[in-house]
Amino acid sequence: MDVNGGVLTGVTAIRPHAGNLYLERVPAGVYVGNGHGKLAGSTQVQELGELESPIILVNTLSTGRAIEAVVDWTLEQPGCERVTSVNAFVGETNDSPLNDIRTRGISSEDVLSAIRFASTEAVVQGNVGAGAGTKAFGLKGGIGSSSRCLPEACGGWLTGALVQANFDGVLQLDGRQVGKKFDHFWRPEQDGYGPAPAPGSIMIVLATDAPVSDRNLRRMAFRAMAGLARSGANFSNSSGDYALAFSTHKEVRRCRDSSLTSVRREVSNDAMSALFLAAIEVVEEAIYNALVAAETIESGTESRSAMALLDFAPGLFRQSQ
């Protein structure tokens, strides 16, 4: 893919359900692995354990415009005519190595379009949306997704992940540091210092249809970091490593116009382990999927697709299939 205009970025929007999120909120939990980033709306989610807006992923300098667009969208929803406060949830990564980020090429209308046209179809992965200009492990990054369905004995619940992969480290597959095969790893000089790892971040969004409390959703978000670590991430100083988890189950939603919340069924602590494992696995696999789905970018800074490495290192991704 050739890029000549300098702008290579986009928007990814996630709507936990098709109704009015402000009036019918979903339980949610946030975990911060390394806080070098701008995660708008996170403190209210941490405090109240609920999400009241779509989830928007953009590049770093478009965070403000995305917040305004979410506010505009919420205020326009039927039933929100008297709303005076909106907690817009917006995550970001810095795609400046490939994108001319200072142009701030994302408009409010771009964000609104992403929200309005959010689909239940299979997630498009790779160089799309907020992953258009991202990099990971020295390769072209992007949007990645994966899911797991638990056995009926463990509840039969679904868990899915979507990642905006834009971070660094030594790519690992099945515990093998395959990043070294294409010479991408931090190699300190004899005095113990070397080039600093490339900056970057990752936004991780986990969703489950299990009736999980916000407390246990935060525990799921914490497990997302284990999946990130399995992939070989270095959690560097300048990396924002964030995870949000939410439940779509109707029995744990919180209605705005009700002074009482009645939960009829909720996954117990003892039954959470299978969901924890699912969270770890889907995050790791979503990262690999982002790398494999991404296309090579040729611009002022080339970024190779993971698939382009197959000629260089045959069988590189065989174990992940």
PDB file of C-alpha atoms in Angstrom:
ATOM      1  CA  MET A   1       0.000   0.000   0.000  1.00  0.00           C
ATOM      2  CA  ASP A   2       1.402   3.394  -1.026  1.00  0.00           C
ATOM      3  CA  VAL A   3       0.626   6.446   1.085  1.00  0.00           C
ATOM      4  CA  ASN A   4       1.452   9.851  -0.356  1.00  0.00           C
ATOM      5  CA  GLY A   5      -0.846  12.303   1.412  1.00  0.00           C
ATOM      6  CA  GLY A   6       0.727  11.955   4.846  1.00  0.00           C
ATOM      7  CA  VAL A   7      -2.606  11.315   6.628  1.00  0.00           C
ATOM      8  CA  LEU A   8      -3.092   7.697   7.591  1.00  0.00           C
ATOM      9  CA  THR A   9      -5.491   7.366  10.498  1.00  0.00           C
ATOM     10  CA  GLY A  10      -9.113   6.575  11.330  1.00  0.00           C
ATOM     11  CA  VAL A  11     -11.789   5.893  13.938  1.00  0.00           C
ATOM     12  CA  THR A  12     -13.029   2.681  15.527  1.00  0.00           C
ATOM     13  CA  ALA A  13     -16.331   2.753  17.420  1.00  0.00           C
ATOM     14  CA  ILE A  14     -17.810   0.050  19.652  1.00  0.00           C
ATOM     15  CA  ARG A  15     -21.409   0.127  20.828  1.00  0.00           C
ATOM     16  CA  PRO A  16     -22.038  -2.379  23.641  1.00  0.00           C
ATOM     17  CA  HIS A  17     -25.691  -2.580  22.607  1.00  0.00           C
ATOM     18  CA  ALA A  18     -27.949  -0.971  20.019  1.00  0.00           C
ATOM     19  CA  GLY A  19     -30.089   0.973  22.498  1.00  0.00           C
ATOM     20  CA  ASN A  20     -29.515   4.184  24.429  1.00  0.00           C
ATOM     21  CA  LEU A  21     -26.306   3.574  26.385  1.00  0.00           C
ATOM     22  CA  TYR A  22     -26.824   6.624  28.562  1.00  0.00           C
ATOM     23  CA  LEU A  23     -30.184   5.382  29.811  1.00  0.00           C
ATOM     24  CA  GLU A  24     -29.300   1.674  29.846  1.00  0.00           C
ATOM     25  CA  ARG A  25     -25.700   1.402  30.987  1.00  0.00           C
ATOM     26  CA  VAL A  26     -23.505  -1.667  30.975  1.00  0.00           C
ATOM     27  CA  PRO A  27     -21.223  -2.752  33.824  1.00  0.00           C
ATOM     28  CA  ALA A  28     -17.555  -2.244  33.025  1.00  0.00           C
ATOM     29  CA  GLY A  29     -14.097  -2.391  34.523  1.00  0.00           C
ATOM     30  CA  VAL A  30     -10.806  -0.725  33.566  1.00  0.00           C
ATOM     31  CA  TYR A  31      -7.233  -1.814  34.205  1.00  0.00           C
ATOM     32  CA  VAL A  32      -4.111   0.253  33.470  1.00  0.00           C
ATOM     33  CA  GLY A  33      -0.905  -1.699  32.804  1.00  0.00           C
ATOM     34  CA  ASN A  34       1.124   1.451  32.094  1.00  0.00           C
ATOM     35  CA  GLY A  35      -0.557   4.843  32.152  1.00  0.00           C
ATOM     36  CA  HIS A  36       1.348   6.806  29.504  1.00  0.00           C
ATOM     37  CA  GLY A  37      -1.730   7.832  27.525  1.00  0.00           C
ATOM     38  CA  LYS A  38      -5.033   9.665  27.396  1.00  0.00           C
ATOM     39  CA  LEU A  39      -7.921   7.418  28.394  1.00  0.00           C
ATOM     40  CA  ALA A  40     -10.871   9.808  28.600  1.00  0.00           C
ATOM     41  CA  GLY A  41     -13.703   8.751  30.863  1.00  0.00           C
ATOM     42  CA  SER A  42     -11.743   6.075  32.699  1.00  0.00           C
ATOM     43  CA  THR A  43     -11.949   7.480  36.227  1.00  0.00           C
ATOM     44  CA  GLN A  44     -15.747   7.544  36.205  1.00  0.00           C
ATOM     45  CA  VAL A  45     -15.836   3.959  34.943  1.00  0.00           C
ATOM     46  CA  GLN A  46     -13.450   2.993  37.745  1.00  0.00           C
ATOM     47  CA  GLU A  47     -15.605   4.806  40.301  1.00  0.00           C
ATOM     48  CA  LEU A  48     -19.094   3.737  39.198  1.00  0.00           C
ATOM     49  CA  GLY A  49     -18.331   0.492  37.374  1.00  0.00           C
ATOM     50  CA  GLU A  50     -20.479   1.342  34.380  1.00  0.00           C
ATOM     51  CA  LEU A  51     -20.197   2.608  30.825  1.00  0.00           C
ATOM     52  CA  GLU A  52     -22.638   5.206  29.474  1.00  0.00           C
ATOM     53  CA  SER A  53     -21.262   5.928  26.009  1.00  0.00           C
ATOM     54  CA  PRO A  54     -19.906   4.206  22.919  1.00  0.00           C
ATOM     55  CA  ILE A  55     -16.210   3.315  23.071  1.00  0.00           C
ATOM     56  CA  ILE A  56     -14.133   5.331  20.611  1.00  0.00           C
ATOM     57  CA  LEU A  57     -10.555   4.610  19.528  1.00  0.00           C
ATOM     58  CA  VAL A  58      -8.577   7.275  17.653  1.00  0.00           C
ATOM     59  CA  ASN A  59      -5.043   8.691  17.487  1.00  0.00           C
ATOM     60  CA  THR A  60      -3.599  10.747  20.330  1.00  0.00           C
ATOM     61  CA  LEU A  61      -4.263  14.254  19.016  1.00  0.00           C
ATOM     62  CA  SER A  62      -7.830  13.409  17.984  1.00  0.00           C
ATOM     63  CA  THR A  63      -8.949  12.529  21.518  1.00  0.00           C
ATOM     64  CA  GLY A  64     -10.597  15.907  22.138  1.00  0.00           C
ATOM     65  CA  ARG A  65     -12.609  15.856  18.928  1.00  0.00           C
ATOM     66  CA  ALA A  66     -13.762  12.332  19.675  1.00  0.00           C
ATOM     67  CA  ILE A  67     -14.988  13.377  23.121  1.00  0.00           C
ATOM     68  CA  GLU A  68     -17.005  16.229  21.618  1.00  0.00           C
ATOM     69  CA  ALA A  69     -18.530  13.920  19.002  1.00  0.00           C
ATOM     70  CA  VAL A  70     -19.609  11.389  21.655  1.00  0.00           C
ATOM     71  CA  VAL A  71     -21.204  14.187  23.671  1.00  0.00           C
ATOM     72  CA  ASP A  72     -23.030  15.417  20.554  1.00  0.00           C
ATOM     73  CA  TRP A  73     -24.258  11.909  19.752  1.00  0.00           C
ATOM     74  CA  THR A  74     -25.473  11.284  23.297  1.00  0.00           C
ATOM     75  CA  LEU A  75     -27.339  14.579  23.610  1.00  0.00           C
ATOM     76  CA  GLU A  76     -29.176  13.816  20.358  1.00  0.00           C
ATOM     77  CA  GLN A  77     -30.537  10.488  21.606  1.00  0.00           C
ATOM     78  CA  PRO A  78     -34.257  10.293  22.442  1.00  0.00           C
ATOM     79  CA  GLY A  79     -34.681  10.520  26.201  1.00  0.00           C
ATOM     80  CA  CYS A  80     -31.518  12.592  26.688  1.00  0.00           C
ATOM     81  CA  GLU A  81     -33.149  16.001  26.202  1.00  0.00           C
ATOM     82  CA  ARG A  82     -32.315  17.068  29.775  1.00  0.00           C
ATOM     83  CA  VAL A  83     -28.874  15.472  30.087  1.00  0.00           C
ATOM     84  CA  THR A  84     -26.199  17.873  31.395  1.00  0.00           C
ATOM     85  CA  SER A  85     -23.217  15.556  31.846  1.00  0.00           C
ATOM     86  CA  VAL A  86     -21.793  12.858  29.546  1.00  0.00           C
ATOM     87  CA  ASN A  87     -18.848  10.598  30.347  1.00  0.00           C
ATOM     88  CA  ALA A  88     -17.395   9.973  26.881  1.00  0.00           C
ATOM     89  CA  PHE A  89     -15.054   6.971  26.821  1.00  0.00           C
ATOM     90  CA  VAL A  90     -12.216   7.551  24.336  1.00  0.00           C
ATOM     91  CA  GLY A  91      -8.917   5.685  24.007  1.00  0.00           C
ATOM     92  CA  GLU A  92      -5.960   6.483  21.793  1.00  0.00           C
ATOM     93  CA  THR A  93      -2.559   5.430  20.501  1.00  0.00           C
ATOM     94  CA  ASN A  94       0.089   7.577  18.831  1.00  0.00           C
ATOM     95  CA  ASP A  95       0.298   6.681  15.133  1.00  0.00           C
ATOM     96  CA  SER A  96       2.756   9.481  14.274  1.00  0.00           C
ATOM     97  CA  PRO A  97       5.496   7.252  12.772  1.00  0.00           C
ATOM     98  CA  LEU A  98       3.195   6.564   9.780  1.00  0.00           C
ATOM     99  CA  ASN A  99       0.533   9.272  10.096  1.00  0.00           C
ATOM    100  CA  ASP A 100       0.981  13.041   9.941  1.00  0.00           C
ATOM    101  CA  ILE A 101      -0.660  13.303  13.342  1.00  0.00           C
ATOM    102  CA  ARG A 102      -0.283  17.089  13.641  1.00  0.00           C
ATOM    103  CA  THR A 103      -2.858  17.579  10.877  1.00  0.00           C
ATOM    104  CA  ARG A 104      -5.440  16.042  13.223  1.00  0.00           C
ATOM    105  CA  GLY A 105      -7.151  14.426  10.266  1.00  0.00           C
ATOM    106  CA  ILE A 106     -10.129  13.129  12.279  1.00  0.00           C
ATOM    107  CA  SER A 107     -13.258  15.292  12.310  1.00  0.00           C
ATOM    108  CA  SER A 108     -16.270  15.091  14.612  1.00  0.00           C
ATOM    109  CA  GLU A 109     -18.300  13.862  11.644  1.00  0.00           C
ATOM    110  CA  ASP A 110     -15.849  10.963  11.176  1.00  0.00           C
ATOM    111  CA  VAL A 111     -16.475   9.891  14.768  1.00  0.00           C
ATOM    112  CA  LEU A 112     -20.240  10.306  14.457  1.00  0.00           C
ATOM    113  CA  SER A 113     -20.244   8.227  11.262  1.00  0.00           C
ATOM    114  CA  ALA A 114     -18.305   5.463  12.983  1.00  0.00           C
ATOM    115  CA  ILE A 115     -20.880   5.376  15.800  1.00  0.00           C
ATOM    116  CA  ARG A 116     -23.896   5.510  13.498  1.00  0.00           C
ATOM    117  CA  PHE A 117     -22.635   2.807  11.150  1.00  0.00           C
ATOM    118  CA  ALA A 118     -21.336   0.408  13.814  1.00  0.00           C
ATOM    119  CA  SER A 119     -22.222  -3.086  12.616  1.00  0.00           C
ATOM    120  CA  THR A 120     -22.828  -6.528  14.056  1.00  0.00           C
ATOM    121  CA  GLU A 121     -20.974  -8.074  11.106  1.00  0.00           C
ATOM    122  CA  ALA A 122     -17.544  -9.694  11.554  1.00  0.00           C
ATOM    123  CA  VAL A 123     -14.874  -7.202  12.614  1.00  0.00           C
ATOM    124  CA  VAL A 124     -12.716  -5.956   9.739  1.00  0.00           C
ATOM    125  CA  GLN A 125      -9.093  -6.218  10.819  1.00  0.00           C
ATOM    126  CA  GLY A 126      -5.701  -4.798   9.875  1.00  0.00           C
ATOM    127  CA  ASN A 127      -5.189  -1.313   8.392  1.00  0.00           C
ATOM    128  CA  VAL A 128      -8.672  -0.086   9.249  1.00  0.00           C
ATOM    129  CA  GLY A 129     -10.200   2.501  11.552  1.00  0.00           C
ATOM    130  CA  ALA A 130      -7.968   3.530  14.425  1.00  0.00           C
ATOM    131  CA  GLY A 131      -5.440   0.913  13.301  1.00  0.00           C
ATOM    132  CA  ALA A 132      -4.794   2.481   9.897  1.00  0.00           C
ATOM    133  CA  GLY A 133      -1.459   4.039  10.875  1.00  0.00           C
ATOM    134  CA  THR A 134      -0.316   1.901  13.791  1.00  0.00           C
ATOM    135  CA  LYS A 135       2.799  -0.253  14.219  1.00  0.00           C
ATOM    136  CA  ALA A 136       3.629  -3.147  16.541  1.00  0.00           C
ATOM    137  CA  PHE A 137       6.819  -5.158  17.094  1.00  0.00           C
ATOM    138  CA  GLY A 138       8.486  -3.239  14.257  1.00  0.00           C
ATOM    139  CA  LEU A 139       5.748  -4.431  11.888  1.00  0.00           C
ATOM    140  CA  LYS A 140       2.557  -2.899  10.571  1.00  0.00           C
ATOM    141  CA  GLY A 141       0.021  -3.024  13.373  1.00  0.00           C
ATOM    142  CA  GLY A 142      -3.701  -2.414  13.217  1.00  0.00           C
ATOM    143  CA  ILE A 143      -7.070  -3.500  14.547  1.00  0.00           C
ATOM    144  CA  GLY A 144      -7.273  -7.119  15.627  1.00  0.00           C
ATOM    145  CA  SER A 145     -10.066  -9.217  17.059  1.00  0.00           C
ATOM    146  CA  SER A 146     -10.630 -12.692  18.457  1.00  0.00           C
ATOM    147  CA  SER A 147     -13.234 -14.605  20.464  1.00  0.00           C
ATOM    148  CA  ARG A 148     -13.816 -17.712  22.537  1.00  0.00           C
ATOM    149  CA  CYS A 149     -16.938 -19.662  23.445  1.00  0.00           C
ATOM    150  CA  LEU A 150     -16.725 -21.458  26.773  1.00  0.00           C
ATOM    151  CA  PRO A 151     -17.874 -25.075  27.031  1.00  0.00           C
ATOM    152  CA  GLU A 152     -21.398 -25.521  28.345  1.00  0.00           C
ATOM    153  CA  ALA A 153     -19.931 -26.935  31.542  1.00  0.00           C
ATOM    154  CA  CYS A 154     -18.362 -23.501  32.128  1.00  0.00           C
ATOM    155  CA  GLY A 155     -21.497 -21.548  31.190  1.00  0.00           C
ATOM    156  CA  GLY A 156     -21.207 -21.459  27.399  1.00  0.00           C
ATOM    157  CA  TRP A 157     -20.451 -17.727  27.549  1.00  0.00           C
ATOM    158  CA  LEU A 158     -18.803 -15.771  24.742  1.00  0.00           C
ATOM    159  CA  THR A 159     -15.796 -13.516  25.252  1.00  0.00           C
ATOM    160  CA  GLY A 160     -14.324 -11.309  22.551  1.00  0.00           C
ATOM    161  CA  ALA A 161     -11.449  -8.858  22.266  1.00  0.00           C
ATOM    162  CA  LEU A 162     -10.664  -5.950  19.974  1.00  0.00           C
ATOM    163  CA  VAL A 163      -7.212  -4.354  20.081  1.00  0.00           C
ATOM    164  CA  GLN A 164      -5.653  -1.224  18.612  1.00  0.00           C
ATOM    165  CA  ALA A 165      -2.093  -2.562  18.364  1.00  0.00           C
ATOM    166  CA  ASN A 166       0.578   0.138  18.320  1.00  0.00           C
ATOM    167  CA  PHE A 167       3.279  -0.995  20.753  1.00  0.00           C
ATOM    168  CA  ASP A 168       6.733  -2.531  20.828  1.00  0.00           C
ATOM    169  CA  GLY A 169       8.621  -5.488  22.241  1.00  0.00           C
ATOM    170  CA  VAL A 170      10.009  -8.781  20.969  1.00  0.00           C
ATOM    171  CA  LEU A 171       7.263 -10.681  19.151  1.00  0.00           C
ATOM    172  CA  GLN A 172       6.617 -14.061  20.759  1.00  0.00           C
ATOM    173  CA  LEU A 173       4.677 -17.043  19.455  1.00  0.00           C
ATOM    174  CA  ASP A 174       4.172 -20.047  21.687  1.00  0.00           C
ATOM    175  CA  GLY A 175       6.930 -18.696  23.944  1.00  0.00           C
ATOM    176  CA  ARG A 176       9.484 -18.378  21.125  1.00  0.00           C
ATOM    177  CA  GLN A 177      10.948 -14.922  20.500  1.00  0.00           C
ATOM    178  CA  VAL A 178      10.344 -14.932  16.771  1.00  0.00           C
ATOM    179  CA  GLY A 179      10.958 -11.180  16.640  1.00  0.00           C
ATOM    180  CA  LYS A 180      14.650 -11.973  16.767  1.00  0.00           C
ATOM    181  CA  LYS A 181      14.308 -13.818  13.456  1.00  0.00           C
ATOM    182  CA  PHE A 182      13.762 -10.511  11.675  1.00  0.00           C
ATOM    183  CA  ASP A 183      16.219  -8.648  13.919  1.00  0.00           C
ATOM    184  CA  HIS A 184      13.667  -6.625  15.849  1.00  0.00           C
ATOM    185  CA  PHE A 185      14.671  -6.554  19.487  1.00  0.00           C
ATOM    186  CA  TRP A 186      16.368  -4.237  21.939  1.00  0.00           C
ATOM    187  CA  ARG A 187      20.063  -4.957  21.924  1.00  0.00           C
ATOM    188  CA  PRO A 188      21.939  -2.998  24.637  1.00  0.00           C
ATOM    189  CA  GLU A 189      25.520  -1.939  23.919  1.00  0.00           C
ATOM    190  CA  GLN A 190      28.430  -3.145  26.043  1.00  0.00           C
ATOM    191  CA  ASP A 191      27.998  -0.318  28.546  1.00  0.00           C
ATOM    192  CA  GLY A 192      24.491  -1.534  29.246  1.00  0.00           C
ATOM    193  CA  TYR A 193      22.678   1.163  27.293  1.00  0.00           C
ATOM    194  CA  GLY A 194      21.254   0.991  23.817  1.00  0.00           C
ATOM    195  CA  PRO A 195      18.562   2.549  21.680  1.00  0.00           C
ATOM    196  CA  ALA A 196      15.342   3.036  23.596  1.00  0.00           C
ATOM    197  CA  PRO A 197      12.406   0.839  22.566  1.00  0.00           C
ATOM    198  CA  ALA A 198      10.094   2.528  20.094  1.00  0.00           C
ATOM    199  CA  PRO A 199       7.174   4.371  21.714  1.00  0.00           C
ATOM    200  CA  GLY A 200       3.666   3.083  21.350  1.00  0.00           C
ATOM    201  CA  SER A 201       0.518   1.958  23.095  1.00  0.00           C
ATOM    202  CA  ILE A 202      -2.309  -0.544  22.945  1.00  0.00           C
ATOM    203  CA  MET A 203      -6.002  -0.191  23.626  1.00  0.00           C
ATOM    204  CA  ILE A 204      -7.712  -3.461  24.553  1.00  0.00           C
ATOM    205  CA  VAL A 205     -11.490  -3.839  24.697  1.00  0.00           C
ATOM    206  CA  LEU A 206     -12.988  -7.034  26.107  1.00  0.00           C
ATOM    207  CA  ALA A 207     -16.671  -7.913  25.842  1.00  0.00           C
ATOM    208  CA  THR A 208     -18.603 -10.845  27.268  1.00  0.00           C
ATOM    209  CA  ASP A 209     -22.235 -11.903  27.208  1.00  0.00           C
ATOM    210  CA  ALA A 210     -21.824 -13.458  30.655  1.00  0.00           C
ATOM    211  CA  PRO A 211     -23.614 -11.666  33.526  1.00  0.00           C
ATOM    212  CA  VAL A 212     -20.445 -10.379  35.192  1.00  0.00           C
ATOM    213  CA  SER A 213     -20.252  -7.669  37.858  1.00  0.00           C
ATOM    214  CA  ASP A 214     -18.123  -4.567  37.331  1.00  0.00           C
ATOM    215  CA  ARG A 215     -15.732  -5.860  40.010  1.00  0.00           C
ATOM    216  CA  ASN A 216     -15.102  -9.084  38.121  1.00  0.00           C
ATOM    217  CA  LEU A 217     -14.967  -7.223  34.810  1.00  0.00           C
ATOM    218  CA  ARG A 218     -12.056  -5.257  36.220  1.00  0.00           C
ATOM    219  CA  ARG A 219     -10.445  -8.588  37.080  1.00  0.00           C
ATOM    220  CA  MET A 220     -10.959  -9.676  33.465  1.00  0.00           C
ATOM    221  CA  ALA A 221      -9.366  -6.431  32.257  1.00  0.00           C
ATOM    222  CA  PHE A 222      -6.366  -7.184  34.470  1.00  0.00           C
ATOM    223  CA  ARG A 223      -5.987 -10.611  32.788  1.00  0.00           C
ATOM    224  CA  ALA A 224      -5.832  -8.849  29.419  1.00  0.00           C
ATOM    225  CA  MET A 225      -2.306  -7.784  30.419  1.00  0.00           C
ATOM    226  CA  ALA A 226      -1.291 -11.437  30.601  1.00  0.00           C
ATOM    227  CA  GLY A 227      -2.349 -11.881  26.979  1.00  0.00           C
ATOM    228  CA  LEU A 228      -0.408  -8.762  26.053  1.00  0.00           C
ATOM    229  CA  ALA A 229       2.680 -10.067  27.845  1.00  0.00           C
ATOM    230  CA  ARG A 230       2.408 -13.435  26.080  1.00  0.00           C
ATOM    231  CA  SER A 231       2.707 -11.653  22.734  1.00  0.00           C
ATOM    232  CA  GLY A 232       6.062 -10.198  23.760  1.00  0.00           C
ATOM    233  CA  ALA A 233       5.088  -6.616  24.692  1.00  0.00           C
ATOM    234  CA  ASN A 234       7.701  -4.649  26.600  1.00  0.00           C
ATOM    235  CA  PHE A 235       5.344  -2.294  28.543  1.00  0.00           C
ATOM    236  CA  SER A 236       7.873   0.472  27.872  1.00  0.00           C
ATOM    237  CA  ASN A 237       7.979   3.806  29.664  1.00  0.00           C
ATOM    238  CA  SER A 238       6.113   5.604  26.878  1.00  0.00           C
ATOM    239  CA  SER A 239       3.544   2.897  26.220  1.00  0.00           C
ATOM    240  CA  GLY A 240      -0.061   3.321  27.289  1.00  0.00           C
ATOM    241  CA  ASP A 241      -1.307  -0.203  28.030  1.00  0.00           C
ATOM    242  CA  TYR A 242      -5.030  -0.045  28.780  1.00  0.00           C
ATOM    243  CA  ALA A 243      -7.839  -2.572  29.000  1.00  0.00           C
ATOM    244  CA  LEU A 244     -11.594  -2.095  29.308  1.00  0.00           C
ATOM    245  CA  ALA A 245     -13.993  -4.998  29.885  1.00  0.00           C
ATOM    246  CA  PHE A 246     -17.786  -4.843  29.761  1.00  0.00           C
ATOM    247  CA  SER A 247     -20.763  -7.200  29.846  1.00  0.00           C
ATOM    248  CA  THR A 248     -23.662  -7.124  27.392  1.00  0.00           C
ATOM    249  CA  HIS A 249     -25.948  -9.383  29.453  1.00  0.00           C
ATOM    250  CA  LYS A 250     -29.306  -7.696  30.003  1.00  0.00           C
ATOM    251  CA  GLU A 251     -29.649  -8.831  33.610  1.00  0.00           C
ATOM    252  CA  VAL A 252     -26.646  -6.776  34.750  1.00  0.00           C
ATOM    253  CA  ARG A 253     -27.453  -3.547  32.877  1.00  0.00           C
ATOM    254  CA  ARG A 254     -28.206  -0.449  34.955  1.00  0.00           C
ATOM    255  CA  CYS A 255     -31.241   1.657  34.050  1.00  0.00           C
ATOM    256  CA  ARG A 256     -30.785   5.398  34.518  1.00  0.00           C
ATOM    257  CA  ASP A 257     -34.380   6.006  35.638  1.00  0.00           C
ATOM    258  CA  SER A 258     -34.322   3.384  38.401  1.00  0.00           C
ATOM    259  CA  SER A 259     -33.232   4.076  41.973  1.00  0.00           C
ATOM    260  CA  LEU A 260     -32.784   0.346  42.635  1.00  0.00           C
ATOM    261  CA  THR A 261     -30.707  -2.201  40.742  1.00  0.00           C
ATOM    262  CA  SER A 262     -31.850  -5.813  40.878  1.00  0.00           C
ATOM    263  CA  VAL A 263     -29.398  -8.450  39.659  1.00  0.00           C
ATOM    264  CA  ARG A 264     -31.148 -11.785  39.245  1.00  0.00           C
ATOM    265  CA  ARG A 265     -28.105 -13.760  38.114  1.00  0.00           C
ATOM    266  CA  GLU A 266     -24.375 -13.072  38.211  1.00  0.00           C
ATOM    267  CA  VAL A 267     -21.281 -15.182  37.581  1.00  0.00           C
ATOM    268  CA  SER A 268     -19.755 -16.100  40.937  1.00  0.00           C
ATOM    269  CA  ASN A 269     -16.106 -15.599  41.840  1.00  0.00           C
ATOM    270  CA  ASP A 270     -15.483 -19.340  41.718  1.00  0.00           C
ATOM    271  CA  ALA A 271     -16.849 -19.526  38.165  1.00  0.00           C
ATOM    272  CA  MET A 272     -14.704 -16.677  36.800  1.00  0.00           C
ATOM    273  CA  SER A 273     -11.530 -18.662  36.077  1.00  0.00           C
ATOM    274  CA  ALA A 274     -12.720 -19.878  32.674  1.00  0.00           C
ATOM    275  CA  LEU A 275     -13.558 -16.300  31.663  1.00  0.00           C
ATOM    276  CA  PHE A 276     -10.138 -15.160  32.899  1.00  0.00           C
ATOM    277  CA  LEU A 277      -8.431 -17.707  30.656  1.00  0.00           C
ATOM    278  CA  ALA A 278     -10.641 -16.708  27.726  1.00  0.00           C
ATOM    279  CA  ALA A 279      -9.656 -13.064  28.261  1.00  0.00           C
ATOM    280  CA  ILE A 280      -5.959 -13.939  28.163  1.00  0.00           C
ATOM    281  CA  GLU A 281      -6.292 -16.051  25.027  1.00  0.00           C
ATOM    282  CA  VAL A 282      -8.435 -13.642  23.003  1.00  0.00           C
ATOM    283  CA  VAL A 283      -6.155 -10.695  23.678  1.00  0.00           C
ATOM    284  CA  GLU A 284      -3.040 -12.610  22.622  1.00  0.00           C
ATOM    285  CA  GLU A 285      -4.721 -13.916  19.472  1.00  0.00           C
ATOM    286  CA  ALA A 286      -6.254 -10.532  18.588  1.00  0.00           C
ATOM    287  CA  ILE A 287      -2.761  -9.026  18.566  1.00  0.00           C
ATOM    288  CA  TYR A 288      -1.512 -11.716  16.176  1.00  0.00           C
ATOM    289  CA  ASN A 289      -4.578 -11.232  13.995  1.00  0.00           C
ATOM    290  CA  ALA A 290      -3.890  -7.479  13.783  1.00  0.00           C
ATOM    291  CA  LEU A 291      -0.349  -8.200  12.563  1.00  0.00           C
ATOM    292  CA  VAL A 292      -1.360 -10.852  10.050  1.00  0.00           C
ATOM    293  CA  ALA A 293      -4.310  -8.873   8.639  1.00  0.00           C
ATOM    294  CA  ALA A 294      -2.323  -5.639   8.227  1.00  0.00           C
ATOM    295  CA  GLU A 295      -0.858  -4.708   4.852  1.00  0.00           C
ATOM    296  CA  THR A 296       2.629  -3.317   4.287  1.00  0.00           C
ATOM    297  CA  ILE A 297       2.683   0.493   4.194  1.00  0.00           C
ATOM    298  CA  GLU A 298       5.144   2.272   1.941  1.00  0.00           C
ATOM    299  CA  SER A 299       5.517   5.939   2.747  1.00  0.00           C
ATOM    300  CA  GLY A 300       8.213   8.139   4.281  1.00  0.00           C
ATOM    301  CA  THR A 301       8.503   5.370   6.891  1.00  0.00           C
ATOM    302  CA  GLU A 302       7.972   1.845   5.603  1.00  0.00           C
ATOM    303  CA  SER A 303       6.146  -0.599   7.843  1.00  0.00           C
ATOM    304  CA  ARG A 304       6.157  -4.249   6.811  1.00  0.00           C
ATOM    305  CA  SER A 305       3.203  -6.552   7.179  1.00  0.00           C
ATOM    306  CA  ALA A 306       3.776  -9.666   9.262  1.00  0.00           C
ATOM    307  CA  MET A 307       2.697 -11.699   6.242  1.00  0.00           C
ATOM    308  CA  ALA A 308       5.478 -10.087   4.206  1.00  0.00           C
ATOM    309  CA  LEU A 309       7.937 -11.825   6.541  1.00  0.00           C
ATOM    310  CA  LEU A 310       6.922 -15.299   5.436  1.00  0.00           C
ATOM    311  CA  ASP A 311       9.432 -15.185   2.594  1.00  0.00           C
ATOM    312  CA  PHE A 312      12.079 -14.062   5.056  1.00  0.00           C
ATOM    313  CA  ALA A 313      11.274 -16.631   7.725  1.00  0.00           C
ATOM    314  CA  PRO A 314       9.118 -19.476   6.358  1.00  0.00           C
ATOM    315  CA  GLY A 315       6.845 -21.009   8.968  1.00  0.00           C
ATOM    316  CA  LEU A 316       7.076 -17.936  11.193  1.00  0.00           C
ATOM    317  CA  PHE A 317       3.354 -17.980  12.061  1.00  0.00           C
ATOM    318  CA  ARG A 318       2.688 -21.675  11.569  1.00  0.00           C
ATOM    319  CA  GLN A 319       2.301 -22.365  15.277  1.00  0.00           C
ATOM    320  CA  SER A 320      -0.382 -19.669  15.666  1.00  0.00           C
ATOM    321  CA  GLN A 321      -2.733 -21.136  13.057  1.00  0.00           C
TER     322      GLN A 321
END
